[in-house]
Amino acid sequence: MIVNATEMLKKAEAGHYGVGQFNINNLEWTKAILETAQEMKAPVILGVSAGAGKYMGGFEVVAAMVRAMDKSLGITVPVAIHLDHGQYEHCYQCIKAGFSSIMFDGSHLPFEENYAKTTELVHVAHGLGLSIEAEVGAIGGTEDGVTAAGECADPDECKKIADLGVDFLAAGIGNIHGIYPADWKGLSFDTLAAIKAKTGDMPLVLHGGTGIPDDQVKKAVSLGVSKINVNTECQLVFTAATRKYIEDGKDKQGKGYDPRKVLAPGTQAIKDKVAEKIRLFGSDGKA
Ligand code: 13P
């Protein structure tokens, strides 16, 4: 069931668990995540970066595919189609394309500009029934060509953006996209607690979910994180399983070259990873 992400994240915040945002790259990814969420009775958010949207043929293709698949597979758990790290114009493109949720990432802009554009987009998104995520304090690593060092958000700036009426807020607490470097210092729980103290019941978002040790994820959830984004980890398990299939020579046995067969182990690996994360975040059985 396609919905915006407001209600599912309000419930997660009140119930002290996390909802997973899993980024999609193609049809197999989408199907794997939807089927797993349904099997586990978990609400779920499908994240779509601008780059992945372009790869799949455009935001309209993505929205149409997700909506049609949700219907054809008989998915009854709440599912949000969410723009991940959108620039200003991406937000309007996704609203028009039929997404149910957007993220405006103005973290690289001067704070005043981030504030003004977020204000406008909150108004537009809410007028059309979409949920909206904003970001304060850049999240480290590289995503879609934009590189930032892992920084910690200013709790006062978080409060100002939260007060605009955004539905959930991404705030840097030392987290980084992609694989964490060996000398990573871990999440800053002091920053997280300070942000939570200022933003009250606003659901907070932890980006860069790949590679954060389980105990740190659980602690972050206990301190007010309600949405955790995972992308790279699904890519890694998909690629490893596909590599194994080819290296084991399975593609040379019978009709093993059939793309449905070639992509099956990778798709199963995504399902297993998503199930593992849903259990870790505590959102199984919450739909
Ligand atoms: P990872 O790729 O590190 O899991 O981060 C995903 C993310 O935060 C998407 O916005």
Short mmCIF file of N, CA, C and O in Angstrom, two decimals, residues 22 55 60 76 122 127 132 172 177 179 232:
data_model
loop_
_atom_site.label_atom_id
_atom_site.label_comp_id
_atom_site.label_asym_id
_atom_site.label_seq_id
_atom_site.Cartn_x
_atom_site.Cartn_y
_atom_site.Cartn_z
N PHE A 22 15.44 1.46 2.22
CA PHE A 22 16.35 0.70 1.38
C PHE A 22 16.31 1.31 -0.01
O PHE A 22 15.22 1.47 -0.58
N TYR A 55 19.05 6.33 -13.92
CA TYR A 55 19.43 5.00 -14.42
C TYR A 55 18.20 4.19 -14.84
O TYR A 55 18.21 3.49 -15.85
N GLU A 60 9.47 9.19 -13.34
CA GLU A 60 8.13 8.70 -13.70
C GLU A 60 8.12 7.18 -13.86
O GLU A 60 7.17 6.51 -13.48
N THR A 76 0.33 -5.18 1.26
CA THR A 76 -0.60 -4.49 2.16
C THR A 76 0.12 -3.67 3.23
O THR A 76 -0.50 -2.86 3.91
N VAL A 122 8.11 22.32 2.10
CA VAL A 122 7.20 21.75 3.11
C VAL A 122 5.77 22.13 2.74
O VAL A 122 4.86 21.29 2.74
N GLY A 127 0.72 20.28 0.95
CA GLY A 127 -0.49 20.63 0.20
C GLY A 127 -0.95 19.48 -0.68
O GLY A 127 -2.14 19.34 -0.99
N ILE A 132 7.88 15.00 3.86
CA ILE A 132 9.14 15.62 3.46
C ILE A 132 10.20 15.50 4.55
O ILE A 132 9.92 15.72 5.72
N GLY A 172 23.47 15.15 10.63
CA GLY A 172 24.76 14.48 10.70
C GLY A 172 25.20 14.26 12.14
O GLY A 172 25.16 15.18 12.96
N HIS A 177 28.22 8.03 4.21
CA HIS A 177 27.70 7.10 3.19
C HIS A 177 28.81 6.15 2.74
O HIS A 177 29.97 6.53 2.69
N ILE A 179 31.28 2.74 2.64
CA ILE A 179 32.02 1.93 3.62
C ILE A 179 32.80 2.86 4.56
O ILE A 179 33.45 3.80 4.11
N THR A 232 24.48 0.84 0.34
CA THR A 232 25.69 0.13 -0.09
C THR A 232 25.68 -1.35 0.30
O THR A 232 26.11 -2.21 -0.47
#
